[in-house]
C-alpha positions as YAML, in Angstrom:
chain: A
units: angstrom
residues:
- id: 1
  name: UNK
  ca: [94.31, 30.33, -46.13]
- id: 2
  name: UNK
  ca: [91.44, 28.91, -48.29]
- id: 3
  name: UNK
  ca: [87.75, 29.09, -47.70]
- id: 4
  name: UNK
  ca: [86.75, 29.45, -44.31]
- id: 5
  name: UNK
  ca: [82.90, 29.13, -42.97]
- id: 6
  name: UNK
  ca: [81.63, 30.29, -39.24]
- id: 7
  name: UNK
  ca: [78.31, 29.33, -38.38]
- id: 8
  name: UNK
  ca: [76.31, 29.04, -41.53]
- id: 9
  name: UNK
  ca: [73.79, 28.51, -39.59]
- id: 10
  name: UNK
  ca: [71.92, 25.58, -41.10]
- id: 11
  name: UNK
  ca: [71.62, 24.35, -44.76]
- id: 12
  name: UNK
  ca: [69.07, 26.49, -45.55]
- id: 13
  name: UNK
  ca: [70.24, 29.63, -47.78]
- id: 14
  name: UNK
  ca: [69.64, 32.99, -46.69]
- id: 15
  name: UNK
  ca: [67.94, 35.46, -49.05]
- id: 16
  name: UNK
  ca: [70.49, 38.15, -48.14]
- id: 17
  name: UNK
  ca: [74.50, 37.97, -48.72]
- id: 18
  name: UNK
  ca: [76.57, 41.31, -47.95]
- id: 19
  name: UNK
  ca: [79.99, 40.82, -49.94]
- id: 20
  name: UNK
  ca: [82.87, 42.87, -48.72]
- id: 21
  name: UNK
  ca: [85.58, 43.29, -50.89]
- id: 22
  name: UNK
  ca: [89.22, 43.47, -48.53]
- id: 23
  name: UNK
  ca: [92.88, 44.37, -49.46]
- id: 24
  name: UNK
  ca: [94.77, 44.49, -46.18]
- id: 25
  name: UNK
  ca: [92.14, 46.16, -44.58]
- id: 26
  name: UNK
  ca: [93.09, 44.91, -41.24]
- id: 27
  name: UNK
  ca: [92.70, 48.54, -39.18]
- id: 28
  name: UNK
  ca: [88.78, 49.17, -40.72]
- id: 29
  name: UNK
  ca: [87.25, 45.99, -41.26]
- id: 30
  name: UNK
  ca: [86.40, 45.49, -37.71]
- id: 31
  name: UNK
  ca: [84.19, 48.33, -37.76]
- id: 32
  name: UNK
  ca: [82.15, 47.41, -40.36]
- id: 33
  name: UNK
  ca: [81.42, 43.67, -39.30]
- id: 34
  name: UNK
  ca: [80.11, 44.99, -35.95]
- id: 35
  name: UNK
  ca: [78.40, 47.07, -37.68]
- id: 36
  name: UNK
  ca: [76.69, 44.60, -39.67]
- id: 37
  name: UNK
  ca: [76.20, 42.26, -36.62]
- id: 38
  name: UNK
  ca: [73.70, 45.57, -35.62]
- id: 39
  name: UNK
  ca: [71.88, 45.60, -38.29]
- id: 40
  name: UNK
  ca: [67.98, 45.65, -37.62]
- id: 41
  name: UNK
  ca: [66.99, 42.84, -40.49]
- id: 42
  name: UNK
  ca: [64.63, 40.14, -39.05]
- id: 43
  name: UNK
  ca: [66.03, 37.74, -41.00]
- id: 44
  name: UNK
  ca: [69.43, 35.75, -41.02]
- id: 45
  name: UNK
  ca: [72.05, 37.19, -43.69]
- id: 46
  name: UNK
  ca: [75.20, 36.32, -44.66]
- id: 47
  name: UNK
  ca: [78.44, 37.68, -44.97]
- id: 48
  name: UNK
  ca: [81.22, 37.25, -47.15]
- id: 49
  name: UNK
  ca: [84.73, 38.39, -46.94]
- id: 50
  name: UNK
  ca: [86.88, 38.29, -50.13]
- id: 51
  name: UNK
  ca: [90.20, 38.86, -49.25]
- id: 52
  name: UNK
  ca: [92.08, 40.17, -52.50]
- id: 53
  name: UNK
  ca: [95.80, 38.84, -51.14]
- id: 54
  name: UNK
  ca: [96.00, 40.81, -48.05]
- id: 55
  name: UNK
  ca: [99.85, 40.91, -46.35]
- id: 56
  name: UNK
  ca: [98.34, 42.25, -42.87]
- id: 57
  name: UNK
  ca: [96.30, 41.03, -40.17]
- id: 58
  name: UNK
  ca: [92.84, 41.04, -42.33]
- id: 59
  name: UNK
  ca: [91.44, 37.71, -42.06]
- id: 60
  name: UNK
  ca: [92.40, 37.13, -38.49]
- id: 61
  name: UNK
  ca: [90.76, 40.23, -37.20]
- id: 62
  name: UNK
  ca: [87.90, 39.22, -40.41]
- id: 63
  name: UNK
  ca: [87.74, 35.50, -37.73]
- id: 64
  name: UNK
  ca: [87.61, 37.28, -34.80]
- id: 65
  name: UNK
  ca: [85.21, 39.81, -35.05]
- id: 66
  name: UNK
  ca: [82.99, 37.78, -36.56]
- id: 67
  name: UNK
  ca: [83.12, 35.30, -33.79]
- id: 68
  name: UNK
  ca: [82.70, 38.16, -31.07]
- id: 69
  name: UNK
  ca: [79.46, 39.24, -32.74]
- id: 70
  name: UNK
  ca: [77.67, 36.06, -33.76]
- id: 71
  name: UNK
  ca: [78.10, 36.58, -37.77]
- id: 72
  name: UNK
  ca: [77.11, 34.35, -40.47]
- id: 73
  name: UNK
  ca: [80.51, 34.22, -41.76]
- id: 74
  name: UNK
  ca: [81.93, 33.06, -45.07]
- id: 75
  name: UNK
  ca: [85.85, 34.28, -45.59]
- id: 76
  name: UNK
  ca: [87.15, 33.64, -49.06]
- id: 77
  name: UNK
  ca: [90.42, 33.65, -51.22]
- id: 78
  name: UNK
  ca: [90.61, 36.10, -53.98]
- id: 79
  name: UNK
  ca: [94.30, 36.75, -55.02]
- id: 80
  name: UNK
  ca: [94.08, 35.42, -58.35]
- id: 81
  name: UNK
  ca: [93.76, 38.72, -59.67]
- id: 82
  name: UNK
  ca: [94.25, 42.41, -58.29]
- id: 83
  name: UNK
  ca: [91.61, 44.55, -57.92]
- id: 84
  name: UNK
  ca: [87.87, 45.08, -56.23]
- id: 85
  name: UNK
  ca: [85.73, 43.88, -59.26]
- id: 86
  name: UNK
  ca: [87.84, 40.88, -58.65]
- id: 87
  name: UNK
  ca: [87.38, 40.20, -55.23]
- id: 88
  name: UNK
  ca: [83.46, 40.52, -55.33]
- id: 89
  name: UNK
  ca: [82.91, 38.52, -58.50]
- id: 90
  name: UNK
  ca: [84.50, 36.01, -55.72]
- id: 91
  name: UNK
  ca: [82.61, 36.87, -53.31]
- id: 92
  name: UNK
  ca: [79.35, 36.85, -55.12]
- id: 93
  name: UNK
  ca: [80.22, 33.37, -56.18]
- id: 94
  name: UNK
  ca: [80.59, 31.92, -53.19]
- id: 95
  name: UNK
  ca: [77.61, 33.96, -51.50]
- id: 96
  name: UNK
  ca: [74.45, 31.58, -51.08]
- id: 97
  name: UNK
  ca: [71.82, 34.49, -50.94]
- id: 98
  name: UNK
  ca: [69.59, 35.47, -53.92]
- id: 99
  name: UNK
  ca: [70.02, 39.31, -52.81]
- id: 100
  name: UNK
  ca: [73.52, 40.34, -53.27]
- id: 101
  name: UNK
  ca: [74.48, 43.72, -51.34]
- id: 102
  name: UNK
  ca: [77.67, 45.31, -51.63]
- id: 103
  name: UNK
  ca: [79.68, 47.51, -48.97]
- id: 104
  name: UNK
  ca: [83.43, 48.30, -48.59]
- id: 105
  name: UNK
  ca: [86.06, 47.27, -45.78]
- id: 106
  name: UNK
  ca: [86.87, 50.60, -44.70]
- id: 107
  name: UNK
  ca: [83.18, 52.05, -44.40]
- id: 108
  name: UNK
  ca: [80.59, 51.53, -42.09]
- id: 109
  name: UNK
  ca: [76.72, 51.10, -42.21]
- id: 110
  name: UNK
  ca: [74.10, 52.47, -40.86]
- id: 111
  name: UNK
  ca: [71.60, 50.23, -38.54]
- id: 112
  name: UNK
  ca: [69.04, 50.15, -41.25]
- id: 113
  name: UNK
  ca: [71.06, 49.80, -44.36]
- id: 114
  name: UNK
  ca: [70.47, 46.10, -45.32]
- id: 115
  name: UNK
  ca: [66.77, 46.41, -44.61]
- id: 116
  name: UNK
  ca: [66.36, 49.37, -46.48]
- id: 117
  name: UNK
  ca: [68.69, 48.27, -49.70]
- id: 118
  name: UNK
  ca: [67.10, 44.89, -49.69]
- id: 119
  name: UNK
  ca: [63.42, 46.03, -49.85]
- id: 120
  name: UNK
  ca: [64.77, 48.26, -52.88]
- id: 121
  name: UNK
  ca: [66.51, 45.73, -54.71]
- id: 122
  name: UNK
  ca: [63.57, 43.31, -54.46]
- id: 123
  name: UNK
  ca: [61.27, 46.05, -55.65]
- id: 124
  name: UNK
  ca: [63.19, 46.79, -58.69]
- id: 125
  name: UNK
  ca: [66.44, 44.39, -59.16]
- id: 126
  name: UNK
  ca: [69.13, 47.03, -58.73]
- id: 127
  name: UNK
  ca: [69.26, 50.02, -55.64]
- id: 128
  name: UNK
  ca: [71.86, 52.36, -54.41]
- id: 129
  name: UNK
  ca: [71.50, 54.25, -51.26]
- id: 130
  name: UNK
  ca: [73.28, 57.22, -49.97]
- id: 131
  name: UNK
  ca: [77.08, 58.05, -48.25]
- id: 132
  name: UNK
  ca: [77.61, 60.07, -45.03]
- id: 133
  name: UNK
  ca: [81.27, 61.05, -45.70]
- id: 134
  name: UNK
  ca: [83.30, 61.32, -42.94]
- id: 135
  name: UNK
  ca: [86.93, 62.94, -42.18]
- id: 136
  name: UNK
  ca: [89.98, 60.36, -41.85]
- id: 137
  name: UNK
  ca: [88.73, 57.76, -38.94]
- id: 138
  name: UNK
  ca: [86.40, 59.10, -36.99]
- id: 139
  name: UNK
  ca: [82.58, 58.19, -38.49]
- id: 140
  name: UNK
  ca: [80.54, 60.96, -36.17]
- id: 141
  name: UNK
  ca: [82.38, 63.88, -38.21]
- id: 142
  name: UNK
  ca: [79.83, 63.43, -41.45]
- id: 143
  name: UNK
  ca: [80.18, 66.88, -43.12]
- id: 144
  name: UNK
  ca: [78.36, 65.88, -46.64]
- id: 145
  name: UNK
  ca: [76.34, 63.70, -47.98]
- id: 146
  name: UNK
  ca: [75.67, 62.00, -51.22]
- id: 147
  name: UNK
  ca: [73.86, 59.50, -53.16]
- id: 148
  name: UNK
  ca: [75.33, 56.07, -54.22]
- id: 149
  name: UNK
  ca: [74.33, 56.34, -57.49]
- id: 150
  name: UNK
  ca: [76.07, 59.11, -59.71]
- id: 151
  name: UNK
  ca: [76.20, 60.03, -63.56]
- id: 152
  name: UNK
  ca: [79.44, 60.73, -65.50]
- id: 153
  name: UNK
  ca: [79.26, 63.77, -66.97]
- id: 154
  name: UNK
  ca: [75.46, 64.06, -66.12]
- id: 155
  name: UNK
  ca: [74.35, 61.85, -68.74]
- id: 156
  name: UNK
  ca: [71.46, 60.45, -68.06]
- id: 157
  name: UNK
  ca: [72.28, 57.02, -69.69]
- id: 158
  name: UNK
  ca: [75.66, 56.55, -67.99]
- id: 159
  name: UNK
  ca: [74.02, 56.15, -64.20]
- id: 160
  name: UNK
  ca: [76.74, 54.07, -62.05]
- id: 161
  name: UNK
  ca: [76.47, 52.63, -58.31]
- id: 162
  name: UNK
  ca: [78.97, 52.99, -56.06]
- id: 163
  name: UNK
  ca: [79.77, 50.08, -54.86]
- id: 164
  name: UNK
  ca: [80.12, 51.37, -51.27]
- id: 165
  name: UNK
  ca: [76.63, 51.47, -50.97]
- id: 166
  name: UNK
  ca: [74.94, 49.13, -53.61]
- id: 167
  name: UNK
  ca: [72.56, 45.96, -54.38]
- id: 168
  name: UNK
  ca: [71.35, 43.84, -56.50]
- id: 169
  name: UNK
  ca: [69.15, 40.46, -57.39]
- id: 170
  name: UNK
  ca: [71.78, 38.01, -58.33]
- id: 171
  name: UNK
  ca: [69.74, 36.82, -61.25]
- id: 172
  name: UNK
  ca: [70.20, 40.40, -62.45]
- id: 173
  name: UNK
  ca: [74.04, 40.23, -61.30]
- id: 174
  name: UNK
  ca: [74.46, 37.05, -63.59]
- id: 175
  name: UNK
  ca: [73.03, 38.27, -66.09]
- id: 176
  name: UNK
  ca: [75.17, 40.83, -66.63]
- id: 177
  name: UNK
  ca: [78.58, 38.33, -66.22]
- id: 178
  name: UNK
  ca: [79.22, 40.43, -62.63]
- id: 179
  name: UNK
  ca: [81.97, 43.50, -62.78]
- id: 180
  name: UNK
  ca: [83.99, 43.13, -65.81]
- id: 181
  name: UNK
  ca: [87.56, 42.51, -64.21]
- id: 182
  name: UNK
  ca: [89.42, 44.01, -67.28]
- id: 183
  name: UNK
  ca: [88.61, 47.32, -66.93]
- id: 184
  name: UNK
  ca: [91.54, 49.87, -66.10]
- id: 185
  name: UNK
  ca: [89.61, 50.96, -62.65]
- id: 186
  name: UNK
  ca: [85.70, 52.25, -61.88]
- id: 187
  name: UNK
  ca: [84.57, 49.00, -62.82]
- id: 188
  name: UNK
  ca: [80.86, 50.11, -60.55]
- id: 189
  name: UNK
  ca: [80.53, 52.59, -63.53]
- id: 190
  name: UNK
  ca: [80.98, 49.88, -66.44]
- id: 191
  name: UNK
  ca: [78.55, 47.93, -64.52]
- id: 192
  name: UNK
  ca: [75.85, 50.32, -64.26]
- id: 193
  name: UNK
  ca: [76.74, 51.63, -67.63]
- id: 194
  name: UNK
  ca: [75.41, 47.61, -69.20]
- id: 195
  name: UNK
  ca: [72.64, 47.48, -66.36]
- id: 196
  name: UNK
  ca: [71.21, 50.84, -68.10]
- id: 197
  name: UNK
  ca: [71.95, 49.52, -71.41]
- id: 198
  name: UNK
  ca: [70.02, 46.17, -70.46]
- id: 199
  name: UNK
  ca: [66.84, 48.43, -69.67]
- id: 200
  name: UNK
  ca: [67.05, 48.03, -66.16]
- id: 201
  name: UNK
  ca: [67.05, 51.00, -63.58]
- id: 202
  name: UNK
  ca: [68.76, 51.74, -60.40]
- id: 203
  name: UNK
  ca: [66.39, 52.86, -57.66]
- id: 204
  name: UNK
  ca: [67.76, 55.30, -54.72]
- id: 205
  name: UNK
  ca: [66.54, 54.21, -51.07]
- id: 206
  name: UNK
  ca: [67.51, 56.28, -47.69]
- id: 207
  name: UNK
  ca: [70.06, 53.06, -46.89]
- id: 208
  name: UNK
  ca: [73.00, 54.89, -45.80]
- id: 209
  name: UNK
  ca: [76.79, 54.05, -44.92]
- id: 210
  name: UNK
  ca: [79.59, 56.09, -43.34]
- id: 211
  name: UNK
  ca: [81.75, 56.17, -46.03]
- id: 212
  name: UNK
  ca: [85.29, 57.19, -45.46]
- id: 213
  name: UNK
  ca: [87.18, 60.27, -46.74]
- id: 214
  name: UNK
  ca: [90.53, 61.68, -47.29]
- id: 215
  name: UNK
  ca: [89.71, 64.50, -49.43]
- id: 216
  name: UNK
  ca: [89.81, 68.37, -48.86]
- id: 217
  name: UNK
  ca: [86.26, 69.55, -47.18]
- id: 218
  name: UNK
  ca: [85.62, 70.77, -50.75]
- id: 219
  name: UNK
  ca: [86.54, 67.61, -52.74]
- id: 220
  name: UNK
  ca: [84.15, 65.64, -50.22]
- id: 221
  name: UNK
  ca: [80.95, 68.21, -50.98]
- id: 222
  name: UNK
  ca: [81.74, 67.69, -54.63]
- id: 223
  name: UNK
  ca: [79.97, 65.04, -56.64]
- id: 224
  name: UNK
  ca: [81.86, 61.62, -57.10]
- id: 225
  name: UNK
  ca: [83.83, 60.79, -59.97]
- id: 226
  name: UNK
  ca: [85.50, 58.16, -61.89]
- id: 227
  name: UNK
  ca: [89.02, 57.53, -62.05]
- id: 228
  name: UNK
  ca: [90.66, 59.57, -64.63]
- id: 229
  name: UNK
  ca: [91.19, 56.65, -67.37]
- id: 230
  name: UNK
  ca: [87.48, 56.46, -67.53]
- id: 231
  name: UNK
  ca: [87.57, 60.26, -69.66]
- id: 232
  name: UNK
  ca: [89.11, 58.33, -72.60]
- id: 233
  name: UNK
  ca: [87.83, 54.61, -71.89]
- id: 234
  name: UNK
  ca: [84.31, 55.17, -71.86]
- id: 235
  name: UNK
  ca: [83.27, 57.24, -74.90]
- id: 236
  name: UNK
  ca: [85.57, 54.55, -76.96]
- id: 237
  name: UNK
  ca: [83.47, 51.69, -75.19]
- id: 238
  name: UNK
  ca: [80.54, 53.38, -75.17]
- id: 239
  name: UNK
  ca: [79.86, 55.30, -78.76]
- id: 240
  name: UNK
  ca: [76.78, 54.35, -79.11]
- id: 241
  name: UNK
  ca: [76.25, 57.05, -76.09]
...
């Protein structure tokens, strides 16, 4: 399938576009729609689906859902190229709002998320908010908590969003050419990496999702980190740091 649009809702754009990156995402996306359909925003958002070449049932339950719970829906093609940096450059493309926020297919947000993201991001450009982990599928079994925005190595200059949990202006997202697509995997921590480097900041607001965890119960108290080729990658990107 191409493009597909439910109830836009008018021709006026919305200030506010969620972007959810999906790879066969067919058993968790469901969640996190209705969960976005509760959202307690006063204002109309969108939402936009970019569906990275998905084999499974993604964009019908992605139709459905949507149509159950009265979402502004946009559901886009993004196969051209693997990967999540991919699928939201997409997605942000095809978004029509000026406030970009970011969540994942598999996680769920909290009733106040959008509000609370999008009053950061207009405040300062850039916001992450904070993860409730929780243990294989069931969201009420939160056992730690941590902030969307983490530092490799504690440095303060190397401050990167998790994309889980993130927003951002999209004159601030242009700026910046979106997520860099070529990097080997972390591509959130690239992109905060060149928002810090542009002089910009990344504020932290209570916005919260249920974020979704496999790990041991000590793995999920521990702080997040990059994927492993990001050891070597970023002090040869990064020197200057």
């Amino acid at each position: 399938r191409g493009t597909i649009t439910l109830d836009r809702r008018g021709t006026e754009a919305p200030r506010i576009s969620v972007v959810i990156p999906a790879y066969n995402a067919a058993n968790t996306i469901g969640a996190q729609l209705i969960a976005l359909a509760a959202q307690d925003l006063a204002e109309i958002f969108d939402v936009v689906v970019s569906d990275n070449g998905s084999t499974d049932d993604t964009q019908e339950v992605v139709i459905q859902v949507a149509m159950a719970n009265d979402l502004s829906l946009l559901l886009c093609r993004a196969a051209e190229r693997r990967g999540p940096g991919h699928a939201r450059n997409v997605g942000a493309a095809h978004a029509r709002g000026e406030v970009l926020l970011f969540c994942d297919a598999d996680d769920i947000a909290e009733p106040t998320w959008a509000h609370q993201l999008m009053d950061s991001v207009l405040l300062t450009g850039a916001a992450a908010g904070r993860l409730a982990k929780f243990v294989n599928d069931d969201p009420s079994q939160v056992d730690a908590t941590a902030p969307a925005l983490q530092r490799w190595h504690d440095v303060e200059q190397l401050a990167w969003p998790v994309t889980a949990c993130f927003g951002v202006t999209r004159e601030v997202f242009e700026s910046l050419d979106g997520f860099d697509e070529t990097v080997p995997s972390s591509e959130d921590l690239d992109f905060g990496i060149r928002l810090g480097l542009s002089g910009r900041s990344i504020t932290q607001p209570e916005a919260q999702v249920r974020y979704r965890t496999r790990a041991t119960p000590q793995k999920r108290r521990a702080p997040l980190r990059p994927s492993a080729p990001w050891e070597s990658f970023i002090p040869a990107r990064y020197r200057a740091l």
